[in-house]
Short mmCIF file of N, CA and C and ligand atoms in Angstrom, two decimals:
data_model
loop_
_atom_site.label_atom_id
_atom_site.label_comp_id
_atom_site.label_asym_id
_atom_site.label_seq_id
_atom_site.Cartn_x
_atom_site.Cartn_y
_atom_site.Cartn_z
N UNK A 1425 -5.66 12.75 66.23
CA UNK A 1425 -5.99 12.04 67.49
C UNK A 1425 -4.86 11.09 67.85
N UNK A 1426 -4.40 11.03 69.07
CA UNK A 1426 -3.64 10.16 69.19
C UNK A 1426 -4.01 8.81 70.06
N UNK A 1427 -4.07 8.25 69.10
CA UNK A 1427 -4.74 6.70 69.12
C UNK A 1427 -3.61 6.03 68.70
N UNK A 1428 -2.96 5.23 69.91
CA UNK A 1428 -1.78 4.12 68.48
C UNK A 1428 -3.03 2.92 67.40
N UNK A 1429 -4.19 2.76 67.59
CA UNK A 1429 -4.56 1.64 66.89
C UNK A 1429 -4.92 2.60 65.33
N UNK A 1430 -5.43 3.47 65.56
CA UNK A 1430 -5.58 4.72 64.18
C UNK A 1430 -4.78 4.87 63.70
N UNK A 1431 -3.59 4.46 64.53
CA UNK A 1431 -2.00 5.04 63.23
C UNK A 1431 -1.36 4.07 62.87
N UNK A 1432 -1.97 2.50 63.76
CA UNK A 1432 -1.56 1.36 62.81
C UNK A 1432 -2.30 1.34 61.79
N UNK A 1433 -3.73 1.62 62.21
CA UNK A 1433 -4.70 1.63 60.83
C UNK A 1433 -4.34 2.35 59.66
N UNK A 1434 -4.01 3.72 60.07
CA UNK A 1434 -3.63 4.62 58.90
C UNK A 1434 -2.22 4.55 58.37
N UNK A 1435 -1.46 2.89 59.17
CA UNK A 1435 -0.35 3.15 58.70
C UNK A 1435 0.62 3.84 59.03
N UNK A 1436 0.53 5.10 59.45
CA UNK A 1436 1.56 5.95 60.47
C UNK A 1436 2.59 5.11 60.96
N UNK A 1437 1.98 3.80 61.87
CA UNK A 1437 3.37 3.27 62.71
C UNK A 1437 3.64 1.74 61.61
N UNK A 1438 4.81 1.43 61.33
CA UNK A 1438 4.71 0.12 60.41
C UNK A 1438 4.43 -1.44 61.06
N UNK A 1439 3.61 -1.58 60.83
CA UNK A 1439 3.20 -2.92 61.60
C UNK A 1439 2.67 -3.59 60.79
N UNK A 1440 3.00 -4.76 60.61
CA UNK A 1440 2.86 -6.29 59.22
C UNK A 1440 1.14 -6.18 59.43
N UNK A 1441 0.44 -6.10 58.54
CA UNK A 1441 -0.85 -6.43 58.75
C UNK A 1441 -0.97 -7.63 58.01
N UNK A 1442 -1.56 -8.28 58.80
CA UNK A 1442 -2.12 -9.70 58.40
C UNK A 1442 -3.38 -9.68 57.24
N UNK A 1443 -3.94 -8.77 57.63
CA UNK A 1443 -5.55 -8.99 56.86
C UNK A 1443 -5.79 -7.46 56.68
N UNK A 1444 -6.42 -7.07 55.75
CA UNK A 1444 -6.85 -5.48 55.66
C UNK A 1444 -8.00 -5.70 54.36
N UNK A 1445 -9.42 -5.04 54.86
CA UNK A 1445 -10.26 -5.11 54.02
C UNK A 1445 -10.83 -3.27 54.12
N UNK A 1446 -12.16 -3.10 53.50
CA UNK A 1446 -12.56 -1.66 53.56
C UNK A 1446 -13.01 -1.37 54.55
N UNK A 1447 -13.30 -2.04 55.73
CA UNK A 1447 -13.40 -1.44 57.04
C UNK A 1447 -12.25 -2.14 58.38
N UNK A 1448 -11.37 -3.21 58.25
CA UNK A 1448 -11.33 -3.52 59.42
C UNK A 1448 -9.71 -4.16 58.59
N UNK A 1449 -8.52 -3.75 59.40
CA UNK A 1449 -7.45 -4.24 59.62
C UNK A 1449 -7.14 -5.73 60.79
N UNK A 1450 -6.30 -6.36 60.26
CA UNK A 1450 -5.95 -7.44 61.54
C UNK A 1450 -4.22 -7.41 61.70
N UNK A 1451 -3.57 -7.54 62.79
CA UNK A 1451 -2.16 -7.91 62.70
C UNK A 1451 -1.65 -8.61 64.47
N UNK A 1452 -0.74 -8.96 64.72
CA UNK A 1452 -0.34 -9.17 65.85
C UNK A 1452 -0.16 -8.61 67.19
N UNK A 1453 -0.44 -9.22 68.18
CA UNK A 1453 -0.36 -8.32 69.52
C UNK A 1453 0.79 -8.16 69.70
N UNK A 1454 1.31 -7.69 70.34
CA UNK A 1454 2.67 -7.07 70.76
C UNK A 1454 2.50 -7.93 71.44
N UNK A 1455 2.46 -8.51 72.77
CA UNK A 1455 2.41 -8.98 73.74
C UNK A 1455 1.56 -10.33 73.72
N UNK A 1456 2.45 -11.09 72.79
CA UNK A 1456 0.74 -12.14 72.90
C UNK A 1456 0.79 -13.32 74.22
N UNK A 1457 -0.61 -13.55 74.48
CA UNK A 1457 -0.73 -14.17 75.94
C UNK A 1457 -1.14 -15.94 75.21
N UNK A 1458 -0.88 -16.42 74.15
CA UNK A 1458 -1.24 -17.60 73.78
C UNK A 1458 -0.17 -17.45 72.62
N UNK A 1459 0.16 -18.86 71.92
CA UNK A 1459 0.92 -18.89 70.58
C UNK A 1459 0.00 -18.04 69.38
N UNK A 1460 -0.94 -18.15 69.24
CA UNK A 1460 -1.69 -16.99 68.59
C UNK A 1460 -2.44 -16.43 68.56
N UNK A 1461 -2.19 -15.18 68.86
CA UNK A 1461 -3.03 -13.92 69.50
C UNK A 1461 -2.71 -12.56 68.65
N UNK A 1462 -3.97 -12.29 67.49
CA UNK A 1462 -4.21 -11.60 66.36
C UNK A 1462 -5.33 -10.77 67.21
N UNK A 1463 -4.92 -9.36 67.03
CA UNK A 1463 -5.98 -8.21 67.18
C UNK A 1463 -6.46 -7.78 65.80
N UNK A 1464 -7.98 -7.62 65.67
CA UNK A 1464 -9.27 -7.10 64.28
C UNK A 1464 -9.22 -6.10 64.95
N UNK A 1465 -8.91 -4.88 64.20
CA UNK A 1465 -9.90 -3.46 64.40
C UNK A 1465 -10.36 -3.33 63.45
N UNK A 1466 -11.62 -2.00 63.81
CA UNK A 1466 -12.29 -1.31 62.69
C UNK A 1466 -11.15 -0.42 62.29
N UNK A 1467 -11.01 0.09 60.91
CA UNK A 1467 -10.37 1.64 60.61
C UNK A 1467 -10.94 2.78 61.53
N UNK A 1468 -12.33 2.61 61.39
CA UNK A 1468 -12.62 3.51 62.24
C UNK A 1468 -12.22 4.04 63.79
N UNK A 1469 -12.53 4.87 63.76
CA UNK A 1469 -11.87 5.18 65.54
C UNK A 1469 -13.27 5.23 66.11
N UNK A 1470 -13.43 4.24 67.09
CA UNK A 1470 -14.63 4.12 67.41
C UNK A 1470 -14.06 3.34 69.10
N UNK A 1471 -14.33 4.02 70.42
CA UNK A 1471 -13.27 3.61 71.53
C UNK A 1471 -13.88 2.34 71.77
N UNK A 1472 -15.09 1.92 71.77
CA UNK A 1472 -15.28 0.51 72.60
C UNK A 1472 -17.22 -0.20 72.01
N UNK A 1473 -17.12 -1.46 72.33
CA UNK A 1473 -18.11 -1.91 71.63
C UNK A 1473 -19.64 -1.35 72.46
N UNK A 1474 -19.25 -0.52 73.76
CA UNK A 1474 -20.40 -0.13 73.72
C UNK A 1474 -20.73 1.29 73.40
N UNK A 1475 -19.37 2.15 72.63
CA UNK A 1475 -19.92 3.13 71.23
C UNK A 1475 -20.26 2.75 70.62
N UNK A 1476 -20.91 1.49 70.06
CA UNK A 1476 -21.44 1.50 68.91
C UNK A 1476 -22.85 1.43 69.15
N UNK A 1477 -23.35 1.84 67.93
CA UNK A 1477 -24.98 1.78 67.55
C UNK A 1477 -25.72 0.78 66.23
N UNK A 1478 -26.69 1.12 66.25
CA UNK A 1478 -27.32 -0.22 64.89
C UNK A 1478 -26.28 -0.10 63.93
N UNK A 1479 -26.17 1.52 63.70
CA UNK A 1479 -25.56 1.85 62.44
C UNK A 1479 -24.29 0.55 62.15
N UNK A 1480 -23.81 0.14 63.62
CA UNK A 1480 -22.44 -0.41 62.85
C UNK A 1480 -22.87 -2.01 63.05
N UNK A 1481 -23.89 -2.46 63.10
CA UNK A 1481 -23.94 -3.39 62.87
C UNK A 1481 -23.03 -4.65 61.97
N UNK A 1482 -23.08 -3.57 60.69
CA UNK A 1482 -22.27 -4.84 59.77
C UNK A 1482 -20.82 -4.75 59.81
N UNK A 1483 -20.32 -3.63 60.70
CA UNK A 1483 -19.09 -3.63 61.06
C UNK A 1483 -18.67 -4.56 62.33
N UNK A 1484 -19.96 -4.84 62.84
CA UNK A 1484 -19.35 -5.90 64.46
C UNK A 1484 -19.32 -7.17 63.56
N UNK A 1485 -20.29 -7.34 62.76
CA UNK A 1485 -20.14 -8.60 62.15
C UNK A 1485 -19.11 -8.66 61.08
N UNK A 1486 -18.46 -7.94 60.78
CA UNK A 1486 -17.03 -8.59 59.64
C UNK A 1486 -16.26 -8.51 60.89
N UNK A 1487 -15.88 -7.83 62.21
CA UNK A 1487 -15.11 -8.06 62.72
C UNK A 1487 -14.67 -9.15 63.16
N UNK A 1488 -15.76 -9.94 63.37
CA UNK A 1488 -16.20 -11.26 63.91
C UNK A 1488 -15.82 -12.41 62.73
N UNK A 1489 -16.27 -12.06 61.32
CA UNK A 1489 -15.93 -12.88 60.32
C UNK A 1489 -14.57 -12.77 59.80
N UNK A 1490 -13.66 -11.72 59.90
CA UNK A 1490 -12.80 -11.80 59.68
C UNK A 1490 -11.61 -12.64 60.72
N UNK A 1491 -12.14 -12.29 61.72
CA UNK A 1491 -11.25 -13.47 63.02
C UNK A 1491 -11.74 -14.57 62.98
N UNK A 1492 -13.12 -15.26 62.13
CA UNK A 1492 -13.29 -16.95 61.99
C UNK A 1492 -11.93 -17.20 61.27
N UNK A 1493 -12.11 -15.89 59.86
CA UNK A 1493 -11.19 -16.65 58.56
C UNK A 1493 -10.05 -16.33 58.95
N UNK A 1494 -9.29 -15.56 59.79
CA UNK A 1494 -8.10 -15.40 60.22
C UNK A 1494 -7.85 -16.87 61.27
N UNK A 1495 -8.81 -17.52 61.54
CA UNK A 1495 -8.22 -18.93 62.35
C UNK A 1495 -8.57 -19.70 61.13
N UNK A 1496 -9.26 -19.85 60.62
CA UNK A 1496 -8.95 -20.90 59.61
C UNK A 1496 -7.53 -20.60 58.69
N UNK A 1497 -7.01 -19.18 58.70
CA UNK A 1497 -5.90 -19.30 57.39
C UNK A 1497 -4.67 -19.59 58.24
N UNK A 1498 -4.87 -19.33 59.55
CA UNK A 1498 -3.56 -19.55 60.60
C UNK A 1498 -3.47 -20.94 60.82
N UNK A 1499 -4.72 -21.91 60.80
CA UNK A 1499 -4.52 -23.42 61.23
C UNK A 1499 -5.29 -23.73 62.63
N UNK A 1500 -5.83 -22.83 63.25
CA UNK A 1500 -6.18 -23.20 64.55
C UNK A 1500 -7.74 -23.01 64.75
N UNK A 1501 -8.47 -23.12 63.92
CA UNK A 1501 -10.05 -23.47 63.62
C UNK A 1501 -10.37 -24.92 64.02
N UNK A 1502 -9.59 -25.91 63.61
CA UNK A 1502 -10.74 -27.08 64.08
C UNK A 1502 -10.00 -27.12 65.47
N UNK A 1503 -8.97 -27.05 66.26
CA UNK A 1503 -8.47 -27.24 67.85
C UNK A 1503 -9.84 -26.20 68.30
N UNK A 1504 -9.97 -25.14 67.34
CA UNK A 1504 -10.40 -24.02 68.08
C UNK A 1504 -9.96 -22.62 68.93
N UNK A 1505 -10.84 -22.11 69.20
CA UNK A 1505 -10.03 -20.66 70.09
C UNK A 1505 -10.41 -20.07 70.49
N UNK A 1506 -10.23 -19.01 70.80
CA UNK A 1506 -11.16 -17.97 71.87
C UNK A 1506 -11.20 -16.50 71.21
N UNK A 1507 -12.49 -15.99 70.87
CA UNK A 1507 -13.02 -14.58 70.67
C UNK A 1507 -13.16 -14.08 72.06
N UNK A 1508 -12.64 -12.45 72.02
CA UNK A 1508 -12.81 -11.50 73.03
C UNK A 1508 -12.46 -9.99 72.88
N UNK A 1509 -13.99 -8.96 73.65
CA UNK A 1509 -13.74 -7.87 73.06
C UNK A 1509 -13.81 -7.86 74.95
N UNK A 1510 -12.36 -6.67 74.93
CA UNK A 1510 -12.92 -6.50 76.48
C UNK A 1510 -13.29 -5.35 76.44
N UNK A 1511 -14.44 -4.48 77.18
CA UNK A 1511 -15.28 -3.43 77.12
C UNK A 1511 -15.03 -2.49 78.27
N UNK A 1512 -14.09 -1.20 77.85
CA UNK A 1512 -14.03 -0.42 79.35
C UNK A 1512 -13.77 -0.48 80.22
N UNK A 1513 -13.28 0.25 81.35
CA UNK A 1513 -12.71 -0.08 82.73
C UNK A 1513 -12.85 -1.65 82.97
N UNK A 1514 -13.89 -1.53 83.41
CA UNK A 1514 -14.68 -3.04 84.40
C UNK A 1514 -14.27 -3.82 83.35
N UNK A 1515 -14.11 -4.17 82.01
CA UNK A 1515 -13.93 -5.06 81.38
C UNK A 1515 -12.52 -5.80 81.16
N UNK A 1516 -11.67 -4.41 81.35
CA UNK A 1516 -9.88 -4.52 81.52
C UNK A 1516 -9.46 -3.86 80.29
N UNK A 1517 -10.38 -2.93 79.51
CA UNK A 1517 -9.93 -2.85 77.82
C UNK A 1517 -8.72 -1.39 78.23
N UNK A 1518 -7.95 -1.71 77.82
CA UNK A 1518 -6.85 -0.66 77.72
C UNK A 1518 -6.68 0.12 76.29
N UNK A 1519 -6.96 -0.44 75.79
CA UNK A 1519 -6.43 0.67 74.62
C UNK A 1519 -8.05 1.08 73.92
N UNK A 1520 -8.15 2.14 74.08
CA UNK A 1520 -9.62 2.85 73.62
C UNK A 1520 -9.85 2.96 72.07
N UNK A 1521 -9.78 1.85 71.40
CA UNK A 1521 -10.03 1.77 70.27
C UNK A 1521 -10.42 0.10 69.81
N UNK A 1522 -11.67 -0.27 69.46
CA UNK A 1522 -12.21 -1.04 69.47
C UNK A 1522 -11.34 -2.54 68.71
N UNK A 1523 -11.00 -3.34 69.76
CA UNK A 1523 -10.38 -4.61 69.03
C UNK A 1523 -10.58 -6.01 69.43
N UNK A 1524 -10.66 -6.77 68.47
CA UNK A 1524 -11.27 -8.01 68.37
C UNK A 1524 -10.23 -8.57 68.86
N UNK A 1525 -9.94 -9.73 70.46
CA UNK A 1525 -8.80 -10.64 70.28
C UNK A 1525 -9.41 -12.16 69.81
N UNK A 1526 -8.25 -12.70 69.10
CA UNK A 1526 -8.19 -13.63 68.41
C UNK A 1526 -7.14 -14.28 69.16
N UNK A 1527 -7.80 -15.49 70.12
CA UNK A 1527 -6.86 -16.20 71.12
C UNK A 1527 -6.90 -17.63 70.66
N UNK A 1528 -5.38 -18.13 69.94
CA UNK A 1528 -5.68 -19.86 69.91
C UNK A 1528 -4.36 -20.22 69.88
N UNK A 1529 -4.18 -21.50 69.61
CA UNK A 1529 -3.19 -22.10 69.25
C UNK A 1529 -2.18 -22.96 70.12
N UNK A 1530 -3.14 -23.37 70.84
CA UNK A 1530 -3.29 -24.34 72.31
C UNK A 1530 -4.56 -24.47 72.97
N UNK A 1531 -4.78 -25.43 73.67
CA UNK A 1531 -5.53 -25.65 74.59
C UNK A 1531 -5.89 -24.55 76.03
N UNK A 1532 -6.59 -23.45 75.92
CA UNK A 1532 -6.66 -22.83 76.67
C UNK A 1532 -7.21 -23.55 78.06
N UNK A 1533 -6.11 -22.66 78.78
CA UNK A 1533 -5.53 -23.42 80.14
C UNK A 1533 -7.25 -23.14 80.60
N UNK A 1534 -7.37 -23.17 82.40
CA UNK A 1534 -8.36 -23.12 83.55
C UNK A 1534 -7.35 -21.52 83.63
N UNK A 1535 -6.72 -20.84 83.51
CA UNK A 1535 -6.36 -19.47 83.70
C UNK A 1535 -7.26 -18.75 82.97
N UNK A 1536 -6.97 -19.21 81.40
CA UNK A 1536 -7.16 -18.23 79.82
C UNK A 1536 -8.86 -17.95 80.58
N UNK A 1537 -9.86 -19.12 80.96
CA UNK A 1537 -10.76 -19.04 80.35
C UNK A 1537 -12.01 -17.65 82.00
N UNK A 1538 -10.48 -17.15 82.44
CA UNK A 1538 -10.75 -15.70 83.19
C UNK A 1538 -10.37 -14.50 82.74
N UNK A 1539 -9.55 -15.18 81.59
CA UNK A 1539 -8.84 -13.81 80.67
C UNK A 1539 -10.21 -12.61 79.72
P1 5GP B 333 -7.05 -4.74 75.87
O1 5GP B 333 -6.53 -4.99 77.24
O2 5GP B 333 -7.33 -3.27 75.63
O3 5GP B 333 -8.18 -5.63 75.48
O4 5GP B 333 -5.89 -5.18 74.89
C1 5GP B 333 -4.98 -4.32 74.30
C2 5GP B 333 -4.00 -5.20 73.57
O5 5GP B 333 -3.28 -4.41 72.65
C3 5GP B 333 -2.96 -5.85 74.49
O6 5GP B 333 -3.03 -7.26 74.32
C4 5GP B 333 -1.64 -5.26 74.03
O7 5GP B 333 -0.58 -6.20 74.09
C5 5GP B 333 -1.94 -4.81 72.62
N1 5GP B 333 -1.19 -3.65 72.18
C6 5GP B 333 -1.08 -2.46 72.82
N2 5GP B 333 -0.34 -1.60 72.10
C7 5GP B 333 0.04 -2.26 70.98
C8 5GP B 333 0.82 -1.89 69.84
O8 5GP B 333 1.33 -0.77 69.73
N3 5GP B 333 0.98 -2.82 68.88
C9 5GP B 333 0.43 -4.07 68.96
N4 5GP B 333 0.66 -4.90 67.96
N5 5GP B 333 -0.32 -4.45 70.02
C10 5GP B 333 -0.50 -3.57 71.02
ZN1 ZN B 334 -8.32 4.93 67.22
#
């Protein structure tokens, strides 16, 4: 399948991963829109959070726990930050493979908080 987030997952393309557990990789955006801006995926190839079902329940939730502890190990937990999954067309999600952004490391402007 050609997914670039499956072939960072599987490694295919070399990209520093920050965090990697048995379901869910973390590493840097290419493009980041704040001083730190970390994308969580699942390994799985799964296109958007509204493919999922009960089944993945405990996979939405490490995604989620792994981007608390990824702001606490980066430093930007007590300023704080911004979680965001964008979902499909209407949502703006471009890349069809399910990813957690992890937005901090400033004071998000009156812009960010339309992002
Ligand atoms: P979306 O708009 O789908 O929520 O966000 C996709 C994000 O993935 C964008 O912020 C974009 O910069 C990032 N991105 C797209 N392709 C790559 C890539 O090949 N490597 C990395 N590290 N980030 C990517
Ligand atoms: Zn994929």
């Amino acid at each position: 399948m050609d997914c670039i987030f499956c072939k960072i997952a599987n490694k295919e393309i070399p990209v520093e991963l920050l965090y990697e557990d048995d379901l869910v990789v973390a590493f840097k955006d290419a493009k980041p829109i704040v001083p730190t801006h970390i994308l969580i995926i699942p390994k799985e190839h799964l296109e958007s959070i509204a493919d999922m079902d009960d089944k993945y329940e405990m996979l939405a939730g490490r995604l989620i726990m792994v981007a608390k502890k990824m702001a606490e190990k980066l430093g930007i937990a007590k300023g704080g930050y911004k979680l965001l999954f964008r979902v499909r067309r209407d949502g703006g999600q471009e890349v069809a493979h399910i990813h957690l952004h992890l937005l901090g490391g400033g004071k998000m402007s009156e812009n960010i908080h339309i992002i």
